[in-house]
Coordinates of C-alpha atoms and ligand atoms in Angstrom, one line a residue:
X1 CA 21.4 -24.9 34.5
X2 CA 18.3 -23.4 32.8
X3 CA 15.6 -25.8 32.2
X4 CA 13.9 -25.4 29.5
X5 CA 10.3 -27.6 28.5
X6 CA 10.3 -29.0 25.3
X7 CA 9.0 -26.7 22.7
X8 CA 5.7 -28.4 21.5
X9 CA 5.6 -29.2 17.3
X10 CA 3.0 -27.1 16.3
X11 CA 0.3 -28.7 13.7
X12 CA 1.8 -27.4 10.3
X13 CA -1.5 -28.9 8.4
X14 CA -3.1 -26.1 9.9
X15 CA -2.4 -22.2 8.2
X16 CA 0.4 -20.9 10.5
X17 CA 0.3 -17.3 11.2
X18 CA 2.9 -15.0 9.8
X19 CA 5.8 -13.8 12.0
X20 CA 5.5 -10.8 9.7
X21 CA 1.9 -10.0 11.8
X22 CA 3.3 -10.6 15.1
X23 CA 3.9 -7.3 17.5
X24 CA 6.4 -7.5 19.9
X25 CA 3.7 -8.0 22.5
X26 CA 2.2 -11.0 20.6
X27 CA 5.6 -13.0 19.9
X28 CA 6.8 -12.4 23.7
X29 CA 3.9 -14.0 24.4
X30 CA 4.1 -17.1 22.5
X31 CA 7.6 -17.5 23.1
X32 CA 6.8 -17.0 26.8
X33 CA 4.5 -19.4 26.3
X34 CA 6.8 -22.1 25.4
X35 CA 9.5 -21.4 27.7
X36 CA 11.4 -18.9 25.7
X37 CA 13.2 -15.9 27.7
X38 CA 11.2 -12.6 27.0
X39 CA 14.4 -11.1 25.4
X40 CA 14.2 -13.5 22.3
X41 CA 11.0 -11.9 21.0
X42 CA 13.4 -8.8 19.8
X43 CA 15.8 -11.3 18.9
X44 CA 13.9 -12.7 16.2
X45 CA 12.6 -9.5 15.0
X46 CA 16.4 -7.8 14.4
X47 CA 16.5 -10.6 12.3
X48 CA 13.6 -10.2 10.4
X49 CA 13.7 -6.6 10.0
X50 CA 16.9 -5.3 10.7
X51 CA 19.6 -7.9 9.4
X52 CA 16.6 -9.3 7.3
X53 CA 17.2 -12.9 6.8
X54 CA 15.0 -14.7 4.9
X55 CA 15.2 -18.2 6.3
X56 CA 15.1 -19.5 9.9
X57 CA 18.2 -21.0 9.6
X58 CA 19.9 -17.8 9.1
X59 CA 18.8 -16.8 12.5
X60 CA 21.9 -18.2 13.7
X61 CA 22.2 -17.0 17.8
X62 CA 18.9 -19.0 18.0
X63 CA 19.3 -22.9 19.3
X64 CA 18.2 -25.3 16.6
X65 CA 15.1 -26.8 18.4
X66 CA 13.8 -23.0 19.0
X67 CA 14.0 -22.6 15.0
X68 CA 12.8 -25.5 13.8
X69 CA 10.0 -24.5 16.6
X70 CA 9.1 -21.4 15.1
X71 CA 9.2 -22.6 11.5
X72 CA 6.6 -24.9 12.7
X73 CA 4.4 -22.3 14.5
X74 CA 4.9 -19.6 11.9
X75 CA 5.1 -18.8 8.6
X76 CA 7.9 -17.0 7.6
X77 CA 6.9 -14.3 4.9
X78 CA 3.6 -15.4 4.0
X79 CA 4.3 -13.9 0.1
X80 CA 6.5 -15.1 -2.7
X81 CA 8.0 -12.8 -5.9
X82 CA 6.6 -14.3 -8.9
X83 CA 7.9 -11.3 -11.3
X84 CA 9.1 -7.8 -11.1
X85 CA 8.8 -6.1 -13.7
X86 CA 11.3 -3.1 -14.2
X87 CA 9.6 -0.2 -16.7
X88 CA 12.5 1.9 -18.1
X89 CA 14.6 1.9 -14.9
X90 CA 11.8 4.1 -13.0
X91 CA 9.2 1.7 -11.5
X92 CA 9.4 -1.8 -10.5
X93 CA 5.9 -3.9 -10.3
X94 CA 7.0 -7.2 -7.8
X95 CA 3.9 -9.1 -8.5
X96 CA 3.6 -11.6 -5.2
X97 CA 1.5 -14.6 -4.4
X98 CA 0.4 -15.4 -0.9
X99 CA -0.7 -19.2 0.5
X100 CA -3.8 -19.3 -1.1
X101 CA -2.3 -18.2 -4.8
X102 CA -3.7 -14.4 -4.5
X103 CA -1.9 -12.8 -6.4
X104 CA -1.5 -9.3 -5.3
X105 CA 0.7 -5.8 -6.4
X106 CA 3.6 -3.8 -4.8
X107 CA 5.2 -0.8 -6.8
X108 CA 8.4 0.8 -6.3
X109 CA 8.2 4.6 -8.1
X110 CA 11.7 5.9 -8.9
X111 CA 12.5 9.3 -8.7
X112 CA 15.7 9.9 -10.0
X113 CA 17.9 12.8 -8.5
X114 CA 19.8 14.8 -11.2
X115 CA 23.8 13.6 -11.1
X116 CA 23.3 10.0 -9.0
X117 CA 22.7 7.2 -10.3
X118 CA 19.2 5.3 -10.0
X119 CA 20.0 3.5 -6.9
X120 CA 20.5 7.1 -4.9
X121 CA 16.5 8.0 -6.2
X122 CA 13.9 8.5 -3.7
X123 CA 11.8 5.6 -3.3
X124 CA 7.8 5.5 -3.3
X125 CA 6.3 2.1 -2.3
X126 CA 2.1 1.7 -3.4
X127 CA 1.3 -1.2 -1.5
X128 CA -1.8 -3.4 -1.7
X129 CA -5.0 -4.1 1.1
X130 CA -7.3 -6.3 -0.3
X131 CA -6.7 -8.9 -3.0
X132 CA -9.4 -7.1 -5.6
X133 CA -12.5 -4.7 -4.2
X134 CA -15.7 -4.1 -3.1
X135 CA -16.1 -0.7 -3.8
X136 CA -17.0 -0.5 -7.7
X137 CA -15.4 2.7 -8.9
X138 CA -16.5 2.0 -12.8
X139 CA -13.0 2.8 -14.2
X140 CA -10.8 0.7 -11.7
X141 CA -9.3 -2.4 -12.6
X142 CA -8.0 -3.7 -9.0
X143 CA -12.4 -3.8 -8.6
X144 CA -13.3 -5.7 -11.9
X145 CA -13.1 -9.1 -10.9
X146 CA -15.3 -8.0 -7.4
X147 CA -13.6 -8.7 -3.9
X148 CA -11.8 -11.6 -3.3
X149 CA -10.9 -11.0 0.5
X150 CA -8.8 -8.7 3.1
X151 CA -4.8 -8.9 3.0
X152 CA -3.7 -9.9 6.5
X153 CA -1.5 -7.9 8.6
X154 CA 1.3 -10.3 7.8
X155 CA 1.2 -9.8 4.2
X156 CA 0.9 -6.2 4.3
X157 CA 4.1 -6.3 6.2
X158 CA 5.1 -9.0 3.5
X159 CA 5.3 -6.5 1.2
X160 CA 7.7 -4.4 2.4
X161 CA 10.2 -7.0 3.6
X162 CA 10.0 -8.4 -0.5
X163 CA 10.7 -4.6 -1.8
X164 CA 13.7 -4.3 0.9
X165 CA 14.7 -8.2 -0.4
X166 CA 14.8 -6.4 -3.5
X167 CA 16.2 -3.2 -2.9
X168 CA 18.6 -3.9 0.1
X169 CA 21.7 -5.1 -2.3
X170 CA 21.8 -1.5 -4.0
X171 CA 20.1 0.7 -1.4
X172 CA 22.7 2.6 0.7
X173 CA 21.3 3.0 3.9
X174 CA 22.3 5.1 7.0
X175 CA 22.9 3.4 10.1
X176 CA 19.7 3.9 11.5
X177 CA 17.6 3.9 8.5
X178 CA 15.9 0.1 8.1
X179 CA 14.0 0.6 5.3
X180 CA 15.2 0.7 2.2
X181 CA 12.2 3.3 0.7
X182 CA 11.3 6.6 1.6
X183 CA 7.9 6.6 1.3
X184 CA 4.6 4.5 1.1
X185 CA 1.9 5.0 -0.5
X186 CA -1.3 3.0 0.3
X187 CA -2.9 3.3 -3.5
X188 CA -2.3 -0.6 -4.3
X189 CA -5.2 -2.7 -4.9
X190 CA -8.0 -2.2 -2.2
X191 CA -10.0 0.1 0.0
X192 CA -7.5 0.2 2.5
X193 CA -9.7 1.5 5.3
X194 CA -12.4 -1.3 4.3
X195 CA -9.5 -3.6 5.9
X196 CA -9.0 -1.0 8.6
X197 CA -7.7 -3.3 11.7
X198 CA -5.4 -5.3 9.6
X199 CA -4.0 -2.0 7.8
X200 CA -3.2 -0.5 11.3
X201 CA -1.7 -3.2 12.7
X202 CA 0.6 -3.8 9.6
X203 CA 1.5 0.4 9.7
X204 CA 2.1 0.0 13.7
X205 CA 4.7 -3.0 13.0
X206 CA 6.1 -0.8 10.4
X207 CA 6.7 2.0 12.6
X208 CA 7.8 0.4 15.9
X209 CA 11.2 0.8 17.1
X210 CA 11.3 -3.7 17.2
X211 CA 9.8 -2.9 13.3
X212 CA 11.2 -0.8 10.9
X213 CA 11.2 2.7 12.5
X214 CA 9.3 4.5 9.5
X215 CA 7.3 7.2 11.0
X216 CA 3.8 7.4 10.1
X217 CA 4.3 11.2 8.1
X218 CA 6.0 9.1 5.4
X219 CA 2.3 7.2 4.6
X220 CA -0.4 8.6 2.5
X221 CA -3.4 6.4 2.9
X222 CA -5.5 6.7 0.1
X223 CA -9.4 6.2 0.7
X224 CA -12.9 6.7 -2.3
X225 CA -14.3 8.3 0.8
X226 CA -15.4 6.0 3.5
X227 CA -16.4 8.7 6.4
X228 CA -16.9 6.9 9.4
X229 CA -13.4 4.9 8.6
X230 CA -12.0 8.9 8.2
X231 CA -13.2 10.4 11.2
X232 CA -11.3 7.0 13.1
X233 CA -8.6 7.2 11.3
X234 CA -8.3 11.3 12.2
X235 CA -8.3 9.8 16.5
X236 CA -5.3 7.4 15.7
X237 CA -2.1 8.0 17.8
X238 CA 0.4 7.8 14.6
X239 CA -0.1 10.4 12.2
X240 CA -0.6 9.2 8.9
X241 CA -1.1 11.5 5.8
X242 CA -4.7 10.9 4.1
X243 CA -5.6 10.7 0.3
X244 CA -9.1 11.1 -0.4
X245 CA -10.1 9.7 -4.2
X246 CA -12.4 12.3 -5.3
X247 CA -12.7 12.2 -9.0
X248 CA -15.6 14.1 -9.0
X249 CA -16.7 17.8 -8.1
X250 CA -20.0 17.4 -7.6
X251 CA -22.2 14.6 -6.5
X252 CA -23.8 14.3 -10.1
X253 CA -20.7 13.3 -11.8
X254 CA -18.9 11.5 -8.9
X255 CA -21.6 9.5 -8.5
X256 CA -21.6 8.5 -11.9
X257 CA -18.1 6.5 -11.2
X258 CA -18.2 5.7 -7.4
X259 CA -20.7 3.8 -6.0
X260 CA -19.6 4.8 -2.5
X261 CA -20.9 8.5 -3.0
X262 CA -24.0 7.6 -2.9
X263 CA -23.6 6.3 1.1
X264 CA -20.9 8.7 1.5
X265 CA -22.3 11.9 -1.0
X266 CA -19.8 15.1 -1.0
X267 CA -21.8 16.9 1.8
X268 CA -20.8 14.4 4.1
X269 CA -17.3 13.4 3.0
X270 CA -15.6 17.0 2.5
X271 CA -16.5 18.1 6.3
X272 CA -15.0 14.7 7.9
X273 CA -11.7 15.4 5.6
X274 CA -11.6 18.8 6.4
X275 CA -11.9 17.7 10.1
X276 CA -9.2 15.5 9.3
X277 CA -7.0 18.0 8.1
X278 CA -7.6 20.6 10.9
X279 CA -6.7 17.4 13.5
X280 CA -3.6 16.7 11.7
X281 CA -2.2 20.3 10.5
X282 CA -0.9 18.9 7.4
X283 CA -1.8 19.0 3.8
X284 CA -4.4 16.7 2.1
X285 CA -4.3 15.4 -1.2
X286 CA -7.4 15.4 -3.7
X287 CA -6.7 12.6 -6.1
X288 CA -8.4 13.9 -9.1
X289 CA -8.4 11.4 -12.3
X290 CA -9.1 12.7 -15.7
X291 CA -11.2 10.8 -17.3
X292 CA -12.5 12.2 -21.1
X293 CA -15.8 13.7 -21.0
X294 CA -16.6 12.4 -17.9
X295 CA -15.0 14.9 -15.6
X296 CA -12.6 17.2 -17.2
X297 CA -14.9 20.4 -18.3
X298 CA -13.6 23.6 -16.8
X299 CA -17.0 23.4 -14.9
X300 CA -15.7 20.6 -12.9
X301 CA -12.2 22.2 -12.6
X302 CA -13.7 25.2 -11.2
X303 CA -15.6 23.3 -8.5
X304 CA -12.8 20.9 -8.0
X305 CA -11.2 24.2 -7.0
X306 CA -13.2 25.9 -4.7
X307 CA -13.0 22.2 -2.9
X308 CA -9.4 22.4 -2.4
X309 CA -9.0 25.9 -1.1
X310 CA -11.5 25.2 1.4
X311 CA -9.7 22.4 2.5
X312 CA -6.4 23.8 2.4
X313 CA -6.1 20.4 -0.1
X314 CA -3.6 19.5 -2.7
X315 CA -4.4 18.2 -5.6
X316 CA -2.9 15.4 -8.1
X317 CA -4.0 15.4 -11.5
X318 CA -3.8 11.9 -13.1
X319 CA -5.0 11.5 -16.5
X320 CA -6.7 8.2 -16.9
X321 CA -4.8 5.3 -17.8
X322 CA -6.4 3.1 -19.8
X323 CA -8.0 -0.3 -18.6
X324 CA -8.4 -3.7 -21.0
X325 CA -12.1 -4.3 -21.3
X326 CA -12.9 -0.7 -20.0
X327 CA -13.9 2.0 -22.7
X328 CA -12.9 5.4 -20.6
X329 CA -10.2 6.9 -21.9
X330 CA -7.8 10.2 -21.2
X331 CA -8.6 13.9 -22.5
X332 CA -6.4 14.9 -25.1
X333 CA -3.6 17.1 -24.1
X334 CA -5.5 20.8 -24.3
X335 CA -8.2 20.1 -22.6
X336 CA -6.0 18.7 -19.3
X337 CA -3.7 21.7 -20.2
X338 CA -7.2 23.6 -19.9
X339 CA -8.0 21.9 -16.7
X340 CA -4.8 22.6 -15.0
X341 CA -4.6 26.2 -15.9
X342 CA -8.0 26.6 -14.3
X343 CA -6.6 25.3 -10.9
X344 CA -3.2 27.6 -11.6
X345 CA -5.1 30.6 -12.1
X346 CA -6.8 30.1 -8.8
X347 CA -3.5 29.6 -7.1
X348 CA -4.5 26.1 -6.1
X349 CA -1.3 24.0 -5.7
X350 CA -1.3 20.7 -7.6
X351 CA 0.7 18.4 -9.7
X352 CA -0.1 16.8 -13.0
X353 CA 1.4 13.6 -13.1
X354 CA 2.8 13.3 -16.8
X355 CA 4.4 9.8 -16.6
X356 CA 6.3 8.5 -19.4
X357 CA 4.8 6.0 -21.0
X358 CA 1.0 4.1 -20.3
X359 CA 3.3 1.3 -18.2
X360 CA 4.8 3.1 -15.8
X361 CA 2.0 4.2 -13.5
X362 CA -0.3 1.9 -15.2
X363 CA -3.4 1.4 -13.2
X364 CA -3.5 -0.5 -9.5
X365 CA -4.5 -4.2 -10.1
X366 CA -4.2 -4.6 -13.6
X367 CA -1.0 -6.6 -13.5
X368 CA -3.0 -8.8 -11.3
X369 CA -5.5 -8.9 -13.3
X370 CA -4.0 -9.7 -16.5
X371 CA -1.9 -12.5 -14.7
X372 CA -4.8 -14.0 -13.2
X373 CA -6.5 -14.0 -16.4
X374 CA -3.2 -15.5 -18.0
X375 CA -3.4 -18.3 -15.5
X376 CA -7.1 -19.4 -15.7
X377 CA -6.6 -19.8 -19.8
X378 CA -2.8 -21.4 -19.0
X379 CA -3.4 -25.5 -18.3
X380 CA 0.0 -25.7 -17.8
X381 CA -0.7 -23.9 -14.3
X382 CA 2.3 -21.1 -15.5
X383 CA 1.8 -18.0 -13.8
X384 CA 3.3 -15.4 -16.3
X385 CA 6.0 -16.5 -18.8
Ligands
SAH401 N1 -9.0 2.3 -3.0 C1 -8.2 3.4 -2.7 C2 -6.7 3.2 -3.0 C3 -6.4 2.4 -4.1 S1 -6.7 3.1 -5.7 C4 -8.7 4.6 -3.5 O1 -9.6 4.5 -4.3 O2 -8.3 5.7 -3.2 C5 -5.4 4.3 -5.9 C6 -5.7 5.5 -6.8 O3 -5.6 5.0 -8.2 C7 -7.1 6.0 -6.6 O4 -7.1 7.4 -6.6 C8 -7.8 5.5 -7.8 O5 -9.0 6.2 -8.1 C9 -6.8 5.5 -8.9 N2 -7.0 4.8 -10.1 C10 -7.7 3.6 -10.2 N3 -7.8 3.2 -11.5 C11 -7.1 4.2 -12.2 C12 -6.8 4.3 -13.6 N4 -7.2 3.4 -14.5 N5 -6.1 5.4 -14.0 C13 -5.6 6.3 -13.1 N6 -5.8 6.2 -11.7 C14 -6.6 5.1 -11.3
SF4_402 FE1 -11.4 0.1 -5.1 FE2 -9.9 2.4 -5.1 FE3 -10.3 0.9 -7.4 FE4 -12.3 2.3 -6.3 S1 -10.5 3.2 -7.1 S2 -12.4 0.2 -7.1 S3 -11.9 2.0 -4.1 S4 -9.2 0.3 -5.6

């Protein structure tokens, strides 16, 4: 009969890693480690991804001492839903705390399909990367309260796992489908290529066969421009989709909003995403907010123009959404009309988002924010009522 050595009790005073950052490289190794056959590595990840139980216990082809071994070594899911927040049956905001009571954003955009119901929409995930951010942009709110630190690999995966805990009771899947979204969207709060290593790693999980099987084209990474972090990004194996927030035709006026373009200035950051482009043989996107008379002269639409064709980009126009504590507001309806119809006449192909309602796409980190804000004023140690 197999022998097996006792599995050692980790030291649970110490932060345990999250399963959810593991590769299946890492966790044979560990369970190797400790006596474990190679095979129970992919084991425990059907579980956690494919049948997606949420406890250890309801691993149930695992011996007892293994799980109360690995609920000693690891954590879990190292996030927890505090809310979700359903606006008008089209997005969903999970708001999520991790161990050390960040509380960070995942979205879930709706978009219904005429003659089925809402759960048959396609599904957009904008996840998070950074619990707040370095980078400054003067109209953001996920940057107000500065940087607090990088997500982990684990809680990026986190993420996911809580919109599929959430979605998985009313999201028919095929057989081989294992998410329940369509797409993802890396636009939460963050700089995701500031926390470039963690991001990969968490988007490599994702996309393994062990993982969920979601191929890379279904992720836009969203980036204010960070070039050398670009031209990486451009050599990577899986072949994500790329973002860049540009907000600004010229240096005079981007500069005015982003910090970054003053390291990274047009000149530099338009060849490296063209680059990226001709690497990738798909589409960009511009992301292109309009803020009111900041950015939204014809001027600027006519530059923001001649940008795009050169890059073969397309571009989303998203007028501003307002901010507590931040004084930049939206144009008024002609003059994005105005804006738009300069890109139309020069065949440029764009969309202009025209949500319904301020809450629905309501700016990246300001849930966060305002429950963060809510809990340093609350003694009662309540995180949102
Ligand atoms: N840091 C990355 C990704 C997160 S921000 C980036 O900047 O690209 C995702 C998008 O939301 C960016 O295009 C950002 O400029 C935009 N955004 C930030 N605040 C906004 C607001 N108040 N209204 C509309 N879009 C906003
Ligand atoms: Fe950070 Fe993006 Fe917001 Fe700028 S727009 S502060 S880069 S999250």
């Amino acid at each position: 009969m197999e022998q097996r050595r006792p599995l050692p009790i980790a030291d649970t005073s110490a932060e345990r890693p999250a399963l959810t950052g593991e590769t299946l490289e890492t966790l044979t190794a560990n369970l190797m480690a400790h006596g474990e056959p190679a095979f129970r590595a992919r084991q425990i990840l059907e579980w956690l991804y494919k049948k997606r139980v949420r406890s250890w216990d309801g691993m149930t082809n695992l011996s007892k001492p293994l799980r109360e071994w690995l609920a000693s070594a690891y954590t879990l899911i190292p996030a927890s839903l505090v809310s979700s927040n359903q606006a008008q049956d089209v997005t969903d905001k999970l708001l999520l705390e991790l161990s050390d009571r960040a509380l960070i954003e995942t979205v879930i955009i709706r978009a219904p399909q005429d003659g089925v119901g809402i759960n048959h929409s396609r599904k957009t995930i904008c996840i998070s990367t950074q619990v707040g951010c370095a980078m400054g942009c003067v109209f953001c709110a996920s940057g107000l309260d500065g940087f607090r630190r990088n997500l982990t690999a684990g809680e990026i995966v986190a993420q996911l796992l809580a919109v599929c805990h959430q979605e998985d009771p009313h999201s028919p899947r095929a057989d081989d489908e294992f998410a329940s979204f369509d797409n993802i969207v890396v636009m939460g709060m963050g700089e995701p290529l500031h926390n470039y290593d963690n991001l990969l790693r968490a988007l490599t999980i994702l996309n393994a066969e062990w993982g969920m099987g979601f191929g890379a084209r279904r992720v836009t990474i969203s980036t204010s421009g960070l070039v050398p972090q670009i031209q990486r990004l451009a050599q990577e194996k899986l072949g994500f989709r790329l973002a860049i927030s540009l907000h600004g035709a010229t240096d005079e006026v981007r500069g005015k909003i982003m910090p970054v373009n003053k390291r990274w200035p047009l000149g530099e950051l338009l060849p490296a995403a063209k680059a990226f482009a001709e690497t990738h043989g798909r589409m960009l996107t511009l992301e292109f907010i309009l803020i009111k008379d900041l950015n939204d002269s014809t001027d600027q639409a006519t530059r923001l123009a001649a940008i795009a064709k050169d890059l073969h980009a397309h571009v989303n126009l998203i007028p501003y959404n307002t901010v507590d504590g931040l004084a930049w507001q939206r144009p008024g309806e002609t003059r994005i009309e105005a804006f738009a119809e300069v890109l139309a006449q020069r065949s440029i192909s764009f969309t202009l988002r025209r949500e319904k309602g301020h809450d629905i796409n309501a700016a990246c980190g300001q849930l966060r924010l305002k429950a963060e804000r809510a809990r340093e004023g609350d003694s009662t140690d309540r995180l949102v009522p």
